[in-house]
Amino acid sequence: MTVPAHAELDATRPADAVALLRTTDAVRRRSAQLLARARSGESRWFVVDHDAMDGAADDVATVTRERFPDMRIPWHSRWRHFEAGGVDRRAELDSLLGDAGGDERARAMIDLTVVSVLLDAGAGADWRYVETHGDSRRTFARSEGLAVASWHAFVSGMFSGDAARPLRVDADALSTLDKERLGAALQVSPGNPLVGLDGRVALMRSLGDALAAQPEVFGERGRPGFLFDRLAADGTVHAHDILVQLLASLSRIWPSRNVIGEDSVGDCWRHDAVTGPGLTAGWLPLHKLSQWLTYSLLEPFDWAGVEVTGVGALTGLPEYRNGGLLLDHGVLRLRDPEAATRTWGPGDELVVEWRALTVALLDELAPLVRDRLGVDAEQMPLACVLEGGTWAAGRGSAQRLRGGLPPLSVTSDGTVF
């Protein structure tokens, strides 16, 4: 792994403090701090009921068996959403790539994955995407809809600045993307509103600027796909190294609301109860979208023949399906039920703590799920528990209880949830 040991970092220096907060070890340790605090009754917002974990584990195990009766569970990944409607869009992209070599296929799939994941914040309950596929028309919503929409935008060449090479993403195309074009690709209209469209456009443009500014990582044209060349040269890649590279190279794309010194820390939030050395004190890193992107990049590397190791270093994803599962099963309870009637911001302490507790409790839930399914962590790593899994069970409980809505309302600019 390329992650420096904590002993090598001087957390009084901004650059080292940021490096420490870009590790999943920091995500796990600090989330566990807040879970221990909540269990001791010190949380202002939540009560933790450990006995309710059994019901949550039963639900996740049942959903996993229903979805994967043969127990061949893939990694949690954006590529599952590209399979929406039973369509093998990976095979379709392979066909469209024609006689491209293996490395270029990997670059194209990484290109697609990066833009699709970064567009994959909550769409809202009212948005739909209608796909015309042959003679059929299919309607998709939420994550599947955004995946299918971004796939079509990609294969149409929207993200390429070279008309002769449409199946790629480059800095030129992203830097000039506007709300009208992205909105049209996502079929946004007054009757089909998408939450956070402005934030998605800003994120794509910022991504383009970041790609262009780092030719040593992304090549002269600024392609996300050149992560393949940078990380897989020796035929193996550690999952945490992918995440660290993403956080280092793409930190500038996130809104600069959270910074240490001059460096953006991204999906990392203030919570006064979090302890840590030096400038890291009071910061809770989560890196949900960057970790979701990392999970989603594992398969393109694997398909290209690269050995992917260390998948267990990544954490559970602190988003509203996983967090909702815990609230819906009573593992977490709001001290004040009226909190569920308010709209919160991503930096509000209640939301920061909810997400931290989600990370820590997913680590505790995973072995309970494995026990029920008769498998071990090697057979079913956390990436498969999430896919099997917690995300689908959380979506199911949301559908049963609230017509699909999350248990807490959190404003989104397209860069967190």
XYZ file of C-alpha atoms in Angstrom:
417
model
C 0.000 0.000 0.000
C 1.113 3.566 -0.613
C -0.625 4.898 2.494
C 1.949 6.280 4.938
C 1.892 4.943 8.472
C 0.432 7.367 10.983
C 3.787 7.543 12.765
C 5.286 9.040 9.608
C 2.791 11.903 9.534
C 3.088 15.179 11.425
C -0.537 16.173 11.961
C 0.459 19.729 12.849
C 1.360 20.220 9.173
C -1.678 20.801 6.916
C -0.495 18.449 4.154
C 0.122 15.604 6.602
C -3.173 16.214 8.397
C -5.008 15.958 5.081
C -3.097 12.772 4.179
C -4.146 11.178 7.467
C -7.785 12.086 6.861
C -7.610 10.476 3.415
C -7.227 6.984 4.872
C -10.002 4.509 5.553
C -8.293 3.767 8.861
C -9.188 7.308 9.905
C -12.756 6.821 8.658
C -13.149 3.629 10.686
C -11.431 4.766 13.876
C -13.268 8.059 14.089
C -16.634 6.541 13.232
C -16.024 3.983 15.986
C -15.338 6.846 18.414
C -18.792 8.263 17.787
C -20.423 4.831 18.055
C -18.789 4.208 21.449
C -19.915 7.650 22.560
C -23.493 7.028 21.418
C -23.574 3.668 23.201
C -22.549 5.365 26.421
C -25.518 7.726 26.087
C -23.522 10.828 25.174
C -24.979 11.438 21.727
C -27.299 14.441 21.435
C -29.079 12.810 18.520
C -29.185 9.010 18.620
C -29.766 6.024 20.865
C -28.136 2.735 19.808
C -30.060 -0.516 20.411
C -27.647 -3.393 19.854
C -30.424 -5.979 20.281
C -32.066 -4.654 17.113
C -29.036 -5.730 15.068
C -30.432 -9.259 14.827
C -33.509 -8.063 12.970
C -31.414 -5.993 10.594
C -29.090 -8.944 9.951
C -32.070 -11.235 9.310
C -33.434 -8.758 6.767
C -30.117 -8.385 4.952
C -29.573 -12.153 4.860
C -33.076 -12.733 3.491
C -32.661 -10.092 0.799
C -29.253 -11.526 -0.115
C -30.666 -15.037 -0.553
C -33.503 -13.689 -2.693
C -31.184 -11.690 -4.943
C -28.365 -14.237 -5.144
C -29.726 -17.730 -4.394
C -26.492 -19.293 -5.660
C -24.510 -17.016 -3.305
C -22.392 -15.776 -6.221
C -22.459 -12.197 -4.970
C -20.536 -9.595 -6.963
C -18.851 -6.555 -5.466
C -20.960 -3.509 -4.675
C -20.409 -1.447 -7.793
C -21.850 1.004 -10.268
C -21.664 -1.851 -12.767
C -24.675 -3.499 -11.102
C -26.708 -0.414 -12.018
C -25.482 -0.645 -15.612
C -27.256 -4.036 -15.656
C -30.645 -2.413 -14.931
C -33.524 -3.967 -16.829
C -31.516 -7.134 -17.412
C -29.400 -5.466 -20.120
C -25.696 -6.349 -20.262
C -24.382 -2.876 -21.035
C -20.814 -3.946 -20.374
C -21.116 -6.393 -23.277
C -22.676 -3.661 -25.410
C -19.784 -1.321 -24.638
C -17.314 -4.112 -25.411
C -18.972 -4.514 -28.799
C -18.928 -0.774 -29.490
C -15.206 -0.682 -28.692
C -14.608 -2.957 -31.672
C -10.946 -3.853 -32.144
C -9.645 -1.710 -29.271
C -6.903 -3.388 -27.257
C -7.219 -4.516 -23.666
C -5.656 -1.413 -22.153
C -7.924 0.916 -24.132
C -10.983 -1.116 -23.116
C -9.961 -0.694 -19.485
C -9.451 3.053 -19.973
C -12.884 3.419 -21.594
C -14.602 1.512 -18.783
C -12.781 3.598 -16.177
C -13.762 6.765 -18.070
C -17.419 5.716 -17.969
C -17.259 4.644 -14.333
C -15.774 7.907 -13.107
C -18.336 10.207 -14.711
C -21.252 7.918 -13.883
C -20.335 7.598 -10.209
C -19.756 11.325 -9.838
C -23.223 11.892 -11.291
C -24.679 9.367 -8.836
C -25.904 11.491 -5.979
C -29.537 11.236 -4.901
C -31.864 11.965 -7.813
C -34.955 12.690 -5.744
C -38.262 10.848 -5.722
C -39.794 12.474 -8.811
C -37.102 11.980 -11.465
C -37.299 9.244 -14.119
C -35.232 8.227 -17.152
C -36.900 6.532 -20.124
C -34.625 4.299 -22.190
C -35.542 3.275 -25.704
C -33.769 -0.025 -26.262
C -34.629 -1.625 -29.576
C -38.405 -1.774 -29.763
C -38.874 -1.516 -26.009
C -39.114 1.416 -23.644
C -37.996 1.047 -20.061
C -38.350 3.544 -17.238
C -35.722 3.767 -14.518
C -35.415 5.933 -11.415
C -32.819 6.862 -8.836
C -29.395 5.196 -9.103
C -30.334 2.834 -11.923
C -31.814 5.697 -13.907
C -28.710 7.834 -13.459
C -26.501 4.894 -14.451
C -28.442 4.149 -17.629
C -28.662 7.845 -18.515
C -24.931 8.356 -18.017
C -24.174 5.230 -20.055
C -26.148 6.613 -23.003
C -24.515 10.030 -22.621
C -21.112 8.342 -22.659
C -21.698 6.183 -25.742
C -23.155 9.202 -27.565
C -19.805 10.954 -27.163
C -21.056 13.698 -24.846
C -17.998 13.436 -22.602
C -15.414 13.266 -25.406
C -13.863 16.297 -27.064
C -12.838 14.179 -30.072
C -15.723 13.311 -32.391
C -13.633 10.552 -33.964
C -13.211 8.884 -30.547
C -16.584 9.151 -28.795
C -16.067 6.311 -26.289
C -13.924 8.250 -23.882
C -14.006 11.054 -21.338
C -11.635 13.982 -21.584
C -10.980 17.327 -19.970
C -12.039 19.421 -22.967
C -15.565 18.016 -23.070
C -16.098 18.114 -19.317
C -14.800 21.650 -18.900
C -17.378 22.993 -21.357
C -20.359 20.915 -20.224
C -23.374 23.065 -19.395
C -26.661 22.636 -17.570
C -28.729 22.507 -20.753
C -26.749 19.660 -22.319
C -26.457 17.582 -19.163
C -30.085 18.250 -18.297
C -31.158 17.094 -21.759
C -29.075 13.924 -21.455
C -30.727 13.213 -18.105
C -34.179 14.091 -19.517
C -34.682 16.824 -16.920
C -37.760 18.997 -17.386
C -40.221 20.919 -15.200
C -42.261 17.742 -15.014
C -39.214 15.547 -14.425
C -37.057 17.424 -11.892
C -33.664 16.116 -10.813
C -32.269 17.084 -7.419
C -28.839 18.712 -7.597
C -28.482 19.270 -11.360
C -26.469 22.466 -10.871
C -24.138 20.667 -8.472
C -23.589 17.843 -10.960
C -22.703 20.273 -13.743
C -20.274 22.107 -11.481
C -18.725 18.804 -10.429
C -18.236 17.679 -14.050
C -16.624 20.984 -14.981
C -14.383 20.862 -11.935
C -13.444 17.303 -12.873
C -12.455 18.516 -16.333
C -10.259 21.229 -14.848
C -8.595 18.742 -12.481
C -7.895 16.277 -15.291
C -6.363 18.989 -17.469
C -4.145 20.211 -14.632
C -2.544 16.786 -14.023
C -1.195 15.378 -17.292
C 1.278 13.275 -15.317
C -1.713 11.300 -13.973
C -4.394 11.661 -16.638
C -2.394 12.109 -19.851
C -2.265 15.037 -22.236
C -5.994 14.835 -23.044
C -6.997 14.536 -19.402
C -8.694 11.131 -19.323
C -9.767 9.448 -16.078
C -8.959 6.164 -17.804
C -5.245 6.830 -17.495
C -5.605 5.831 -13.846
C -5.230 2.346 -15.309
C -1.768 3.114 -16.654
C -0.697 4.822 -13.435
C -1.923 2.202 -10.968
C -1.716 -1.147 -12.775
C 1.732 -1.075 -14.357
C 2.942 -4.091 -12.368
C -0.237 -6.128 -12.875
C -1.622 -5.689 -9.367
C -3.429 -2.920 -7.507
C -4.497 -2.481 -3.877
C -8.019 -1.098 -3.446
C -6.861 1.505 -0.921
C -4.235 2.754 -3.371
C -7.014 3.472 -5.871
C -8.860 5.473 -3.214
C -5.764 7.397 -2.139
C -4.988 8.280 -5.764
C -8.559 9.474 -6.305
C -8.533 11.572 -3.144
C -5.162 13.098 -3.986
C -5.908 13.783 -7.656
C -9.552 14.782 -7.444
C -9.677 16.648 -4.120
C -9.875 19.925 -6.019
C -13.204 19.018 -7.633
C -15.169 19.122 -4.386
C -16.745 22.371 -3.192
C -14.156 24.095 -1.008
C -16.366 24.267 2.077
C -14.108 21.916 4.054
C -10.405 22.720 3.990
C -7.248 22.371 6.060
C -4.763 24.970 4.977
C -5.304 25.276 1.241
C -6.314 21.644 0.680
C -9.910 20.523 0.327
C -10.691 17.538 2.510
C -13.866 16.746 0.561
C -16.450 14.560 2.275
C -14.957 15.271 5.696
C -16.926 17.142 8.336
C -16.584 18.843 11.691
C -17.790 17.079 14.824
C -16.560 18.429 18.142
C -16.537 15.013 19.822
C -14.059 13.477 17.356
C -10.528 13.298 18.715
C -7.299 13.121 16.766
C -3.806 14.564 16.601
C -2.959 18.093 15.569
C -5.024 19.672 12.831
C -7.108 16.519 12.390
C -8.904 17.018 15.726
C -12.627 17.464 15.267
C -12.651 16.174 11.673
C -14.664 13.117 10.609
C -13.694 11.780 7.150
C -16.254 9.700 5.248
C -15.382 9.935 1.516
C -18.591 8.251 0.402
C -18.518 9.112 -3.302
C -14.775 8.488 -3.571
C -15.170 5.075 -1.935
C -18.183 4.275 -4.107
C -16.024 5.189 -7.087
C -13.229 2.966 -5.791
C -15.583 0.004 -5.358
C -16.860 0.631 -8.884
C -13.368 0.748 -10.409
C -12.350 -2.646 -9.032
C -14.059 -4.573 -11.830
C -12.553 -2.650 -14.774
C -9.110 -3.384 -13.327
C -10.062 -7.016 -12.697
C -11.532 -7.484 -16.191
C -8.263 -6.214 -17.649
C -6.380 -9.013 -15.887
C -5.044 -6.886 -13.029
C -4.983 -8.573 -9.611
C -7.079 -6.499 -7.188
C -6.128 -6.877 -3.515
C -7.147 -5.362 -0.179
C -10.825 -4.820 -0.944
C -11.582 -5.166 2.769
C -9.694 -1.953 3.499
C -12.645 0.037 2.164
C -15.508 0.893 4.520
C -19.243 0.594 4.313
C -20.806 3.512 2.490
C -22.416 6.192 4.681
C -25.431 7.005 2.559
C -29.149 7.043 3.132
C -29.937 3.426 2.136
C -27.450 1.884 4.546
C -28.147 4.507 7.201
C -31.866 4.163 6.623
C -31.708 0.411 7.175
C -30.324 1.028 10.661
C -32.989 3.596 11.523
C -35.811 1.514 10.077
C -34.813 -1.538 12.135
C -34.380 0.489 15.320
C -30.647 -0.105 15.597
C -30.508 3.677 15.665
C -33.303 5.754 17.188
C -33.660 9.504 17.117
C -33.716 11.025 20.594
C -36.166 13.588 19.252
C -38.589 12.074 16.710
C -39.335 15.588 15.481
C -35.865 15.596 13.903
C -37.305 13.399 11.154
C -39.642 16.226 10.116
C -36.828 18.730 9.459
C -34.547 19.183 6.478
C -30.861 18.981 7.357
C -27.633 20.000 5.670
C -24.740 17.578 5.117
C -22.602 19.470 7.629
C -25.187 19.403 10.415
C -23.993 17.396 13.391
C -26.976 15.037 13.273
C -26.184 14.070 9.671
C -22.437 13.785 10.272
C -23.074 11.526 13.245
C -25.703 9.427 11.442
C -23.221 8.722 8.683
C -20.402 7.892 11.115
C -22.624 5.502 13.058
C -23.606 3.890 9.762
C -19.964 3.163 8.897
C -19.212 1.694 12.321
C -22.404 -0.353 12.560
C -21.981 -1.821 9.066
C -18.689 -3.305 10.255
C -20.586 -4.939 13.139
C -23.540 -6.003 10.995
C -21.427 -7.773 8.361
C -20.346 -10.764 10.519
C -23.939 -11.261 11.710
C -25.086 -11.468 8.098
C -22.293 -13.903 7.225
C -23.244 -16.141 10.166
C -26.792 -16.384 8.864
C -25.575 -17.253 5.387
C -22.933 -19.741 6.530
C -19.985 -17.955 4.928
C -16.848 -16.234 6.168
C -15.267 -12.864 5.443
C -13.080 -14.295 2.683
C -16.111 -15.731 0.892
C -18.222 -12.623 1.538
C -16.155 -9.480 2.091
C -17.856 -6.260 3.093
C -18.123 -5.275 -0.590
C -20.406 -8.289 -1.093
C -22.377 -7.683 2.121
C -23.170 -4.209 0.795
C -24.249 -5.601 -2.572
C -26.120 -8.590 -1.208
C -27.121 -6.808 0.946
C -27.489 -3.817 3.089
C -28.156 -1.334 0.290
C -30.998 -3.390 -1.212
C -32.511 -4.087 2.213
C -32.370 -0.379 3.034
C -34.091 0.480 -0.219
C -36.723 -2.171 0.480
C -37.515 -0.870 3.953
C -37.708 2.686 2.605
C -40.192 1.538 -0.032
C -42.342 -0.298 2.503
C -42.352 2.471 5.089
C -42.141 5.735 3.125
C -42.730 5.043 -0.550
C -38.972 5.000 -1.150
C -38.080 8.197 0.691
C -35.163 8.207 3.149
C -35.939 8.430 6.885
C -34.178 11.794 7.163
C -34.338 14.668 4.702
C -30.879 15.978 3.765
C -30.304 18.725 1.208
C -28.112 17.606 -1.685
C -25.904 19.532 -4.088
C -24.991 16.336 -5.914
C -21.634 15.838 -4.196
C -22.418 13.985 -0.942
C -25.546 11.811 -1.112
